[in-house]
Tab-separated table of C-alpha atoms in Angstrom:
chain	number	residue	atom	x	y	z
A	1	GLU	CA	-15.596	-5.536	11.261
A	2	VAL	CA	-13.501	-3.117	9.236
A	3	GLN	CA	-14.357	-3.418	5.554
A	4	LEU	CA	-13.499	-1.637	2.321
A	5	VAL	CA	-15.227	-2.602	-0.910
A	6	GLU	CA	-14.000	-1.156	-4.191
A	7	SER	CA	-16.138	-1.079	-7.316
A	8	GLY	CA	-16.382	0.618	-10.676
A	9	GLY	CA	-13.557	-1.073	-12.539
A	10	GLY	CA	-13.881	-2.519	-16.000
A	11	LEU	CA	-12.715	-2.380	-19.589
A	12	VAL	CA	-12.364	1.088	-21.095
A	13	GLN	CA	-10.822	2.379	-24.309
A	14	PRO	CA	-7.765	4.639	-24.269
A	15	GLY	CA	-8.867	8.199	-23.661
A	16	GLY	CA	-11.961	7.076	-21.793
A	17	SER	CA	-13.104	7.659	-18.228
A	18	LEU	CA	-14.058	5.594	-15.199
A	19	ARG	CA	-15.122	6.419	-11.666
A	20	LEU	CA	-13.984	4.066	-8.936
A	21	SER	CA	-15.780	3.878	-5.601
A	22	CYS	CA	-14.728	2.535	-2.230
A	23	ALA	CA	-17.382	1.826	0.401
A	24	ALA	CA	-16.087	1.867	3.972
A	25	SER	CA	-17.668	0.309	7.036
A	26	GLY	CA	-16.737	-0.789	10.546
A	27	PHE	CA	-14.655	2.256	11.403
A	28	THR	CA	-15.010	6.022	11.676
A	29	PHE	CA	-14.252	6.816	8.041
A	30	SER	CA	-14.269	10.578	8.528
A	31	HIS	CA	-11.295	10.371	10.889
A	32	TYR	CA	-8.922	8.826	8.372
A	33	TRP	CA	-6.855	9.984	5.464
A	34	MET	CA	-7.472	7.696	2.506
A	35	HIS	CA	-5.301	6.600	-0.403
A	36	TRP	CA	-5.592	4.835	-3.717
A	37	VAL	CA	-2.805	2.361	-4.488
A	38	ARG	CA	-2.568	0.426	-7.751
A	39	GLN	CA	-0.862	-2.704	-9.000
A	40	ALA	CA	-0.331	-3.386	-12.675
A	41	PRO	CA	-0.515	-7.068	-13.688
A	42	GLY	CA	2.530	-8.887	-12.334
A	43	LYS	CA	4.040	-5.679	-10.982
A	44	GLY	CA	4.525	-4.026	-7.597
A	45	LEU	CA	2.449	-1.640	-5.529
A	46	VAL	CA	2.348	2.010	-6.555
A	47	TRP	CA	0.807	4.905	-4.654
A	48	VAL	CA	-1.660	6.918	-6.750
A	49	SER	CA	-3.409	9.548	-4.643
A	50	HIS	CA	-4.324	10.655	-1.127
A	51	ILE	CA	-7.046	12.751	0.468
A	52	ASN	CA	-7.111	14.076	4.001
A	53	SER	CA	-9.908	13.373	6.459
A	54	ASP	CA	-12.209	16.268	5.542
A	55	GLY	CA	-11.381	16.282	1.834
A	56	SER	CA	-9.694	19.685	1.869
A	57	ASP	CA	-6.271	18.429	0.769
A	58	THR	CA	-5.365	16.013	-2.021
A	59	THR	CA	-2.131	14.835	-3.606
A	60	TYR	CA	-1.356	12.798	-6.706
A	61	ALA	CA	1.425	10.806	-8.267
A	62	ASP	CA	2.993	12.651	-11.191
A	63	SER	CA	1.809	9.891	-13.530
A	64	VAL	CA	-1.872	10.702	-12.878
A	65	LYS	CA	-1.788	14.400	-11.998
A	66	GLY	CA	-4.256	16.375	-14.085
A	67	ARG	CA	-6.122	13.226	-15.161
A	68	PHE	CA	-7.340	11.681	-11.895
A	69	THR	CA	-9.381	13.309	-9.120
A	70	ILE	CA	-9.810	11.848	-5.648
A	71	SER	CA	-12.796	12.806	-3.517
A	72	ARG	CA	-14.809	11.569	-0.565
A	73	ASP	CA	-18.271	11.789	0.963
A	74	ASN	CA	-17.944	11.338	4.704
A	75	ALA	CA	-21.723	11.320	5.165
A	76	LYS	CA	-21.893	8.218	2.963
A	77	ASN	CA	-18.554	6.689	4.039
A	78	MET	CA	-17.434	6.691	0.420
A	79	LEU	CA	-14.134	7.337	-1.357
A	80	TYR	CA	-13.936	7.994	-5.090
A	81	LEU	CA	-11.389	8.173	-7.871
A	82	GLN	CA	-12.452	9.866	-11.090
A	83	MET	CA	-10.110	8.730	-13.844
A	84	ASN	CA	-10.071	10.618	-17.147
A	85	SER	CA	-7.903	10.406	-20.267
A	86	LEU	CA	-7.064	6.816	-19.410
A	87	ARG	CA	-3.964	5.224	-20.888
A	88	ALA	CA	-2.860	1.630	-21.349
A	89	GLU	CA	-0.360	2.102	-18.535
A	90	ASP	CA	-3.235	2.811	-16.107
A	91	THR	CA	-4.260	-0.843	-16.385
A	92	ALA	CA	-4.083	-2.180	-12.839
A	93	VAL	CA	-5.938	-3.377	-9.791
A	94	TYR	CA	-6.844	-0.317	-7.733
A	95	TYR	CA	-7.013	-0.588	-3.931
A	96	CYS	CA	-8.325	1.903	-1.383
A	97	THR	CA	-6.487	1.949	1.925
A	98	ASP	CA	-4.771	4.018	4.557
A	99	PRO	CA	-1.327	2.421	4.863
A	100	PHE	CA	-0.470	4.381	8.008
A	101	ALA	CA	-3.734	4.089	9.932
A	102	ASP	CA	-3.808	2.698	13.454
A	103	VAL	CA	-5.420	-0.428	12.037
A	104	ASP	CA	-4.708	-2.160	8.743
A	105	PHE	CA	-7.396	-2.084	6.106
A	106	TRP	CA	-7.371	-2.860	2.387
A	107	GLY	CA	-10.161	-3.622	0.006
A	108	GLN	CA	-10.197	-6.532	-2.431
A	109	GLY	CA	-9.354	-4.186	-5.281
A	110	THR	CA	-11.076	-3.397	-8.561
A	111	LEU	CA	-9.502	-4.143	-11.926
A	112	VAL	CA	-9.237	-1.392	-14.520
A	113	THR	CA	-8.258	-2.478	-18.033
A	114	VAL	CA	-7.490	0.176	-20.618
A	115	SER	CA	-7.459	-1.350	-24.069
A	116	SER	CA	-8.944	-0.911	-27.511
B	1	ASP	CA	11.152	11.553	-4.136
B	2	VAL	CA	12.353	8.964	-1.634
B	3	VAL	CA	13.518	5.824	-3.412
B	4	MET	CA	13.046	2.550	-1.533
B	5	THR	CA	15.407	-0.267	-2.502
B	6	GLN	CA	14.764	-3.829	-1.326
B	7	SER	CA	17.131	-6.764	-1.388
B	8	PRO	CA	17.081	-9.486	-2.319
B	9	LEU	CA	14.298	-9.381	-4.887
B	10	SER	CA	13.932	-13.165	-4.719
B	11	LEU	CA	14.396	-15.193	-1.559
B	12	PRO	CA	14.169	-18.999	-1.644
B	13	VAL	CA	13.961	-20.300	1.906
B	14	THR	CA	13.770	-23.667	3.616
B	15	LEU	CA	10.769	-24.322	5.841
B	16	GLY	CA	11.644	-23.666	9.467
B	17	GLN	CA	14.672	-21.565	8.595
B	18	PRO	CA	15.003	-17.804	9.141
B	19	ALA	CA	14.648	-15.201	6.412
B	20	SER	CA	15.650	-11.563	6.214
B	21	ILE	CA	14.698	-8.780	3.797
B	22	SER	CA	16.502	-5.453	3.593
B	23	CYS	CA	14.939	-2.121	2.692
B	24	ARG	CA	17.033	1.000	2.190
B	25	SER	CA	15.749	4.518	1.621
B	26	SER	CA	17.467	7.256	-0.364
B	27	GLN	CA	17.162	9.619	2.591
B	28	SER	CA	16.544	9.317	6.309
B	29	LEU	CA	12.976	8.354	7.167
B	30	VAL	CA	12.917	10.237	10.445
B	31	GLY	CA	9.933	12.519	10.029
B	32	SER	CA	9.444	16.076	11.213
B	33	ASP	CA	7.577	14.738	14.243
B	34	GLY	CA	10.429	12.412	15.187
B	35	ASN	CA	8.594	9.267	14.067
B	36	THR	CA	9.846	6.940	11.353
B	37	TYR	CA	7.049	5.978	8.983
B	38	LEU	CA	8.288	2.708	7.531
B	39	ASN	CA	5.826	-0.131	7.042
B	40	TRP	CA	6.083	-3.703	5.797
B	41	PHE	CA	3.340	-5.402	3.794
B	42	GLN	CA	2.778	-9.011	2.783
B	43	GLN	CA	0.906	-9.970	-0.360
B	44	ARG	CA	0.075	-13.633	-0.669
B	45	PRO	CA	-0.659	-14.996	-4.152
B	46	GLY	CA	-4.029	-13.774	-5.394
B	47	GLN	CA	-4.704	-11.677	-2.295
B	48	SER	CA	-4.760	-8.014	-1.340
B	49	PRO	CA	-1.789	-6.643	0.561
B	50	ARG	CA	-1.785	-6.950	4.335
B	51	ARG	CA	0.248	-4.789	6.683
B	52	LEU	CA	2.581	-6.713	8.983
B	53	ILE	CA	4.668	-3.996	10.594
B	54	TYR	CA	4.102	-0.260	11.081
B	55	LYS	CA	6.540	2.456	12.154
B	56	VAL	CA	9.574	0.168	11.772
B	57	SER	CA	8.931	-2.399	14.474
B	58	ASN	CA	5.285	-2.527	15.577
B	59	ARG	CA	3.452	-5.712	14.657
B	60	ASP	CA	-0.134	-5.400	13.505
B	61	SER	CA	-2.874	-7.277	15.312
B	62	GLY	CA	-2.980	-10.926	14.348
B	63	VAL	CA	0.508	-10.986	12.848
B	64	PRO	CA	2.508	-13.952	14.126
B	65	ASP	CA	5.420	-13.074	16.394
B	66	ARG	CA	7.853	-14.807	14.035
B	67	PHE	CA	7.709	-11.547	12.037
B	68	SER	CA	9.808	-8.668	13.324
B	69	GLY	CA	10.931	-5.311	11.989
B	70	SER	CA	13.979	-3.278	12.885
B	71	GLY	CA	16.184	-0.480	11.670
B	72	SER	CA	16.600	3.255	11.699
B	73	GLY	CA	17.493	6.165	9.467
B	74	THR	CA	17.866	4.658	6.016
B	75	ASP	CA	18.333	0.936	6.732
B	76	PHE	CA	15.485	-1.367	7.699
B	77	THR	CA	14.991	-5.119	7.969
B	78	LEU	CA	12.074	-7.521	8.067
B	79	LYS	CA	12.898	-10.865	9.656
B	80	ILE	CA	10.965	-14.102	9.733
B	81	SER	CA	12.353	-16.265	12.499
B	82	ARG	CA	11.108	-19.576	11.112
B	83	VAL	CA	9.501	-19.582	7.696
B	84	GLU	CA	6.195	-21.406	7.312
B	85	ALA	CA	4.422	-22.397	4.106
B	86	GLU	CA	1.829	-19.628	4.555
B	87	ASP	CA	4.601	-17.009	4.406
B	88	VAL	CA	5.026	-17.480	0.658
B	89	GLY	CA	4.320	-14.240	-1.151
B	90	ILE	CA	5.755	-10.838	-1.964
B	91	TYR	CA	6.884	-8.449	0.752
B	92	TYR	CA	7.001	-4.674	0.315
B	93	CYS	CA	8.404	-1.878	2.403
B	94	MET	CA	6.764	1.546	2.181
B	95	GLN	CA	7.700	4.963	3.487
B	96	GLY	CA	5.349	7.686	4.625
B	97	SER	CA	7.796	10.133	6.197
B	98	HIS	CA	8.385	12.339	3.163
B	99	TRP	CA	5.380	12.816	0.929
B	100	PRO	CA	4.093	13.147	-1.642
B	101	PRO	CA	4.697	10.713	-3.032
B	102	TRP	CA	4.437	7.841	-0.614
B	103	THR	CA	6.783	5.204	-2.033
B	104	PHE	CA	7.083	1.413	-2.012
B	105	GLY	CA	10.056	-0.838	-2.481
B	106	GLN	CA	10.117	-3.106	-5.549
B	107	GLY	CA	8.990	-6.130	-3.573
B	108	THR	CA	10.769	-9.303	-2.451
B	109	LYS	CA	9.359	-12.640	-3.530
B	110	VAL	CA	9.628	-15.290	-0.816
B	111	GLU	CA	9.314	-18.882	-1.967
B	112	ILE	CA	9.966	-22.264	-0.439
B	113	LYS	CA	13.014	-24.191	-1.681
């Protein structure tokens, strides 16, 4: 069974940092590009970042460029998102996924709340 | 950036009746490889998104055949042939032909009249 489990969310003060993790199972993780997508409370889906299958190429939305870093460990089937200099507008549920994979997979999401 | 524009943003439908959602892109979604990377996602209340349709018209495994996708270039449509209660939720189109960034539509909320 294909499964993605995000973790690492929580309450953090503006300017703080968090590291999100996504544990993958049930598929050959190392073959897939991976993305982080977020959804602010009551709002739509927004793409955040992508990493290619071997981790050699990454891209970011302008809103997080320079603050967030995506990475992966294919030996552990893990995807990460290091989030620094967090702002109130980063408050959202963060999902790991590959929207254009040959099969559909999304995690349950992890909530990040940036507030003092 | 490719802007994805959905309409309508709210769609009240009667059970058993058809429904249609439009998604327009600010530029053609035909990619350099000749494929058109346009997906449709459903998000039921309180749930994670779920992909229904990939590359314009291909239904994902387990998706009921009352859902269909069509279109080309810049104009795309998601149709539900006969709406059921479980179809309530928000539907998003997303393009992956010209990136970064990958971009979503604003979402269309489907509710039962």
